[in-house]
Amino acid sequence: MEYILGIFELSAINLVAVLGLSILTGFTGLFSFGHAGFMAIGAYVGGILTKNLHYPFWVAIIAAGLSAGLVSIVIGRLTLKLKGDYFCIATMGFGEAVRLIFSNMNYVNGARGLADIPQFKGASLAIPFVVAVIAIVVAWNLVNSRQGRNMVAVREEELAAQMAGINVLGSKMVAMIASAVLAGVAGALMANFIGFIAPKSFNMTKSTELTIIVIFGGLGSISGSVIGAFLLTALPELLRAFSDWRLVFYGLAVIVIMVGRPQGLLGGSELTPSGIRKMLADRKAKAAFARAKAGGRES
Amino acid sequence: MSVPILELKGLTKRFGGLTAVNDVSFRVEEGGISGLIGPNGAGKTTIFNLITGVYKVSAGDILYKGASIADKEPYKIADLGVTRTFQNIRLFKNLTVLDNVLTASHMSAKYGLAEALFRLPRFRRDEKALREKTMELLSIMGLADRAEVVSNNLPYGLQRRLEITRALALNPKLLLLDEPAAGMNPDETNQLMRLIGEIRGKFKLSVLVIEHHMDLIMGVCEHIHVLNFGCTLADGKPETVANDPKVVDAYLGAEETK
């Protein structure tokens, strides 16, 4: 029972980080391979505040989100003008730099990691779930506001977005900060759930895992990210019976989904009543369009 | 004479050693429809990119309502009321018709980020007003019944129409149309001509249009500016321009051999 609960806790924590990345990658179209860096900042800020300074969990979580957000402002200023692949590489460098800084910081035990961080227990085990629900609501509200639509416009067609009076750099910045705050919060949750953090928990594999989940769930879909986070966090655990082979199966499962459904589970759609209606209507329209084209006439 | 809505003064753009636009000056009167024509590579689209701030001006100035906009960011120029459509349609392809127009009308909503994140009253009020306004615009433009269609699935003519609708959602004062009739048949071109005349009156716009369809240019424009190799060739009323021997040689001459 405790084991199952643990899987759900981890899924909820991963979900918070994935939602953040979903805003940046899925809705704004910026691929980041350094989000584990923001998680690390949150985890260490949360760990130090609860362990060394004895602050309550909530204070640590909020402080973790804010500090990751502050760092993202600096990083955003430096990197958001870069285009596509170059931005990707810059974030990769950022993630590795953060990991190495913590590895060499004596105050947090360097590469040996920070142990004996106060852990959630009893009622406080509900914290990750409460935070996850808040994160879903806030992310949903964001992408369904004018600021969120501006982000999607930037993803779809940057030049046209500018001509529609959208501050492209500003929209990217908002997405970057929102995603960093969520990643930082997830980091603090992780520190207080596991009780131990080390720089190597936030390496590039972690960043890549987050990106895989977002793509697997479908770019531009909050519900896809939620389902993806739960499925892909639980999957390696369910495959534990295969011991050494489990990561191979994990990889295969991702490949199968990507080949069969390149847009991810729910790319661009949402699992809400109106979202499902839209999905069906779109499928019909596409079929009609294909028929019209085949007939050589459009209208 | 009143202040023109747009005035180019000695506008020049160099890309390295190539002068794409060379000392071009003309004006678009408030409420007027002006045409910008010239053979391929004459620098027409470059001028649009300069007006909208996509390219930085090398020399000269661009005045909008008498004030310089040459050094402004593109989105700020759009906020001032100058917007455009593109030669190769640039819609938000994966979004519905409604969302395309809704996105462009974002300046009409005043709520801030915090109000959006927590769905405060102003968010709800503004969003509702925005949707109503968007639907109204869609029905004026005859796209209301397609509101939920993903824009990429629209027929070509309607995609052009949607791009103009999206531009109108910004409440522009000056609309720049870059070859709006490209790829259209004569019937669609006629419809478009009527549409341009209609929206000018309905939305109190001034229009500057780049076009190769001479019947469209001669039909709707009150003033024409002709470019050739980045330089001004002629400027004036359609009849005068059409009879200018230099223009006939450089550009309209091609019509005779057709």
GROMACS .gro file of N, CA, C and O in nm, chain B residues 34-46 48 87-88 160 177-184 189 192-193 196 208-221 224-229 247 250-255 258:
model
  228
  333SER      N    1  -0.446   5.293  -5.138
  333SER     CA    2  -0.333   5.316  -5.227
  333SER      C    3  -0.278   5.182  -5.272
  333SER      O    4  -0.286   5.083  -5.200
  334GLY      N    5  -0.220   5.184  -5.391
  334GLY     CA    6  -0.159   5.062  -5.444
  334GLY      C    7  -0.009   5.078  -5.455
  334GLY      O    8   0.042   5.187  -5.482
  335LEU      N    9   0.062   4.966  -5.432
  335LEU     CA   10   0.207   4.967  -5.448
  335LEU      C   11   0.236   4.857  -5.549
  335LEU      O   12   0.208   4.740  -5.523
  336ILE      N   13   0.283   4.895  -5.667
  336ILE     CA   14   0.304   4.793  -5.769
  336ILE      C   15   0.447   4.800  -5.823
  336ILE      O   16   0.520   4.896  -5.795
  337GLY      N   17   0.483   4.699  -5.897
  337GLY     CA   18   0.616   4.692  -5.954
  337GLY      C   19   0.649   4.549  -5.986
  337GLY      O   20   0.587   4.458  -5.932
  338PRO      N   21   0.746   4.528  -6.077
  338PRO     CA   22   0.782   4.391  -6.113
  338PRO      C   23   0.838   4.315  -5.993
  338PRO      O   24   0.871   4.375  -5.892
  339ASN      N   25   0.853   4.185  -6.008
  339ASN     CA   26   0.910   4.105  -5.899
  339ASN      C   27   1.047   4.157  -5.860
  339ASN      O   28   1.126   4.196  -5.945
  340GLY      N   29   1.072   4.161  -5.729
  340GLY     CA   30   1.203   4.207  -5.682
  340GLY      C   31   1.218   4.357  -5.679
  340GLY      O   32   1.327   4.409  -5.660
  341ALA      N   33   1.106   4.429  -5.697
  341ALA     CA   34   1.115   4.575  -5.699
  341ALA      C   35   1.129   4.634  -5.559
  341ALA      O   36   1.163   4.750  -5.543
  342GLY      N   37   1.103   4.552  -5.456
  342GLY     CA   38   1.118   4.601  -5.318
  342GLY      C   39   0.988   4.630  -5.248
  342GLY      O   40   0.987   4.695  -5.144
  343LYS      N   41   0.877   4.579  -5.302
  343LYS     CA   42   0.747   4.608  -5.244
  343LYS      C   43   0.732   4.547  -5.105
  343LYS      O   44   0.698   4.617  -5.009
  344THR      N   45   0.758   4.416  -5.096
  344THR     CA   46   0.743   4.350  -4.966
  344THR      C   47   0.845   4.403  -4.866
  344THR      O   48   0.816   4.413  -4.747
  345THR      N   49   0.964   4.440  -4.917
  345THR     CA   50   1.065   4.500  -4.827
  345THR      C   51   1.010   4.626  -4.763
  345THR      O   52   1.030   4.651  -4.645
  347PHE      N   53   0.696   4.688  -4.700
  347PHE     CA   54   0.603   4.644  -4.594
  347PHE      C   55   0.679   4.603  -4.469
  347PHE      O   56   0.640   4.635  -4.357
  386GLN      N   57   0.212   3.771  -4.803
  386GLN     CA   58   0.207   3.718  -4.939
  386GLN      C   59   0.180   3.567  -4.937
  386GLN      O   60   0.092   3.518  -5.007
  387ASN      N   61   0.259   3.494  -4.857
  387ASN     CA   62   0.231   3.353  -4.835
  387ASN      C   63   0.160   3.344  -4.701
  387ASN      O   64   0.219   3.371  -4.598
  459ARG      N   65  -0.735   3.329  -4.696
  459ARG     CA   66  -0.700   3.470  -4.722
  459ARG      C   67  -0.795   3.562  -4.645
  459ARG      O   68  -0.755   3.660  -4.585
  476LEU      N   69  -0.195   4.515  -4.723
  476LEU     CA   70  -0.230   4.385  -4.781
  476LEU      C   71  -0.122   4.347  -4.882
  476LEU      O   72  -0.099   4.418  -4.980
  477ASP      N   73  -0.055   4.233  -4.858
  477ASP     CA   74   0.053   4.190  -4.946
  477ASP      C   75   0.000   4.084  -5.041
  477ASP      O   76  -0.022   3.970  -5.002
  478GLU      N   77  -0.024   4.122  -5.165
  478GLU     CA   78  -0.078   4.035  -5.269
  478GLU      C   79  -0.197   3.952  -5.220
  478GLU      O   80  -0.193   3.830  -5.218
  479PRO      N   81  -0.305   4.021  -5.180
  479PRO     CA   82  -0.420   3.948  -5.127
  479PRO      C   83  -0.487   3.860  -5.231
  479PRO      O   84  -0.553   3.763  -5.197
  480ALA      N   85  -0.469   3.890  -5.359
  480ALA     CA   86  -0.538   3.812  -5.463
  480ALA      C   87  -0.450   3.702  -5.522
  480ALA      O   88  -0.492   3.634  -5.615
  481ALA      N   89  -0.329   3.684  -5.466
  481ALA     CA   90  -0.240   3.582  -5.522
  481ALA      C   91  -0.308   3.446  -5.519
  481ALA      O   92  -0.363   3.404  -5.417
  482GLY      N   93  -0.307   3.378  -5.631
  482GLY     CA   94  -0.363   3.243  -5.637
  482GLY      C   95  -0.515   3.239  -5.646
  482GLY      O   96  -0.576   3.134  -5.637
  483MET      N   97  -0.578   3.356  -5.664
  483MET     CA   98  -0.725   3.356  -5.670
  483MET      C   99  -0.770   3.360  -5.815
  483MET      O  100  -0.704   3.419  -5.901
  488THR      N  101  -1.122   3.715  -5.709
  488THR     CA  102  -1.058   3.847  -5.709
  488THR      C  103  -1.161   3.958  -5.704
  488THR      O  104  -1.146   4.056  -5.631
  491LEU      N  105  -1.295   3.985  -5.363
  491LEU     CA  106  -1.196   4.047  -5.276
  491LEU      C  107  -1.197   4.199  -5.294
  491LEU      O  108  -1.190   4.274  -5.197
  492MET      N  109  -1.209   4.243  -5.422
  492MET     CA  110  -1.213   4.386  -5.450
  492MET      C  111  -1.328   4.452  -5.375
  492MET      O  112  -1.311   4.556  -5.312
  495ILE      N  113  -1.251   4.466  -4.998
  495ILE     CA  114  -1.158   4.572  -4.957
  495ILE      C  115  -1.230   4.706  -4.948
  495ILE      O  116  -1.215   4.781  -4.851
  507LEU      N  117  -0.315   5.006  -4.783
  507LEU     CA  118  -0.207   5.007  -4.881
  507LEU      C  119  -0.194   4.864  -4.931
  507LEU      O  120  -0.179   4.772  -4.851
  508VAL      N  121  -0.208   4.847  -5.064
  508VAL     CA  122  -0.213   4.710  -5.114
  508VAL      C  123  -0.105   4.688  -5.221
  508VAL      O  124  -0.083   4.770  -5.308
  509ILE      N  125  -0.035   4.574  -5.208
  509ILE     CA  126   0.059   4.529  -5.310
  509ILE      C  127  -0.016   4.429  -5.395
  509ILE      O  128  -0.082   4.339  -5.341
  510GLU      N  129  -0.011   4.443  -5.526
  510GLU     CA  130  -0.084   4.345  -5.606
  510GLU      C  131  -0.025   4.335  -5.747
  510GLU      O  132   0.034   4.429  -5.798
  511HIS      N  133  -0.040   4.219  -5.807
  511HIS     CA  134  -0.002   4.201  -5.946
  511HIS      C  135  -0.124   4.199  -6.039
  511HIS      O  136  -0.111   4.221  -6.158
  512HIS      N  137  -0.242   4.172  -5.982
  512HIS     CA  138  -0.364   4.173  -6.063
  512HIS      C  139  -0.397   4.317  -6.097
  512HIS      O  140  -0.442   4.393  -6.011
  513MET      N  141  -0.374   4.358  -6.222
  513MET     CA  142  -0.392   4.499  -6.254
  513MET      C  143  -0.537   4.542  -6.246
  513MET      O  144  -0.566   4.657  -6.213
  514ASP      N  145  -0.631   4.449  -6.274
  514ASP     CA  146  -0.772   4.491  -6.266
  514ASP      C  147  -0.809   4.525  -6.123
  514ASP      O  148  -0.886   4.617  -6.098
  515LEU      N  149  -0.749   4.451  -6.027
  515LEU     CA  150  -0.779   4.483  -5.887
  515LEU      C  151  -0.722   4.619  -5.851
  515LEU      O  152  -0.790   4.704  -5.793
  516ILE      N  153  -0.596   4.642  -5.889
  516ILE     CA  154  -0.531   4.770  -5.858
  516ILE      C  155  -0.608   4.885  -5.922
  516ILE      O  156  -0.642   4.984  -5.854
  517MET      N  157  -0.638   4.872  -6.051
  517MET     CA  158  -0.706   4.981  -6.120
  517MET      C  159  -0.848   4.999  -6.067
  517MET      O  160  -0.905   5.107  -6.071
  518GLY      N  161  -0.906   4.889  -6.019
  518GLY     CA  162  -1.045   4.893  -5.973
  518GLY      C  163  -1.063   4.959  -5.839
  518GLY      O  164  -1.160   5.030  -5.818
  519VAL      N  165  -0.972   4.936  -5.745
  519VAL     CA  166  -0.998   4.987  -5.610
  519VAL      C  167  -0.907   5.101  -5.567
  519VAL      O  168  -0.941   5.174  -5.475
  520CYS      N  169  -0.790   5.115  -5.627
  520CYS     CA  170  -0.695   5.212  -5.574
  520CYS      C  171  -0.725   5.354  -5.622
  520CYS      O  172  -0.761   5.375  -5.736
  523ILE      N  173  -0.163   5.536  -5.687
  523ILE     CA  174  -0.072   5.424  -5.713
  523ILE      C  175   0.072   5.471  -5.710
  523ILE      O  176   0.105   5.580  -5.761
  524HIS      N  177   0.157   5.388  -5.650
  524HIS     CA  178   0.300   5.417  -5.648
  524HIS      C  179   0.370   5.301  -5.718
  524HIS      O  180   0.350   5.186  -5.681
  525VAL      N  181   0.451   5.332  -5.819
  525VAL     CA  182   0.516   5.225  -5.895
  525VAL      C  183   0.665   5.220  -5.862
  525VAL      O  184   0.733   5.322  -5.863
  526LEU      N  185   0.712   5.100  -5.832
  526LEU     CA  186   0.853   5.080  -5.801
  526LEU      C  187   0.918   4.998  -5.911
  526LEU      O  188   0.854   4.915  -5.975
  527ASN      N  189   1.048   5.021  -5.931
  527ASN     CA  190   1.126   4.934  -6.018
  527ASN      C  191   1.269   4.931  -5.964
  527ASN      O  192   1.329   5.034  -5.943
  528PHE      N  193   1.322   4.813  -5.941
  528PHE     CA  194   1.456   4.797  -5.883
  528PHE      C  195   1.477   4.887  -5.761
  528PHE      O  196   1.580   4.949  -5.745
  546VAL      N  197   0.619   5.350  -6.709
  546VAL     CA  198   0.552   5.238  -6.640
  546VAL      C  199   0.515   5.131  -6.742
  546VAL      O  200   0.534   5.011  -6.719
  549ALA      N  201   0.828   4.938  -6.828
  549ALA     CA  202   0.887   4.854  -6.724
  549ALA      C  203   0.794   4.743  -6.678
  549ALA      O  204   0.839   4.636  -6.640
  550TYR      N  205   0.665   4.770  -6.683
  550TYR     CA  206   0.579   4.680  -6.608
  550TYR      C  207   0.453   4.643  -6.683
  550TYR      O  208   0.429   4.527  -6.717
  551LEU      N  209   0.372   4.745  -6.715
  551LEU     CA  210   0.246   4.715  -6.780
  551LEU      C  211   0.269   4.666  -6.923
  551LEU      O  212   0.184   4.601  -6.981
  552GLY      N  213   0.384   4.697  -6.978
  552GLY     CA  214   0.419   4.650  -7.112
  552GLY      C  215   0.402   4.501  -7.124
  552GLY      O  216   0.364   4.449  -7.229
  553ALA      N  217   0.426   4.432  -7.017
  553ALA     CA  218   0.412   4.286  -7.016
  553ALA      C  219   0.270   4.245  -7.050
  553ALA      O  220   0.247   4.137  -7.104
  554GLU      N  221   0.175   4.332  -7.020
  554GLU     CA  222   0.035   4.300  -7.047
  554GLU      C  223   0.008   4.284  -7.196
  554GLU      O  224  -0.070   4.200  -7.237
  557LYS      N  225   0.082   3.951  -7.361
  557LYS     CA  226   0.010   3.836  -7.309
  557LYS      C  227  -0.078   3.770  -7.414
  557LYS      O  228  -0.150   3.840  -7.482
   0.00000   0.00000   0.00000
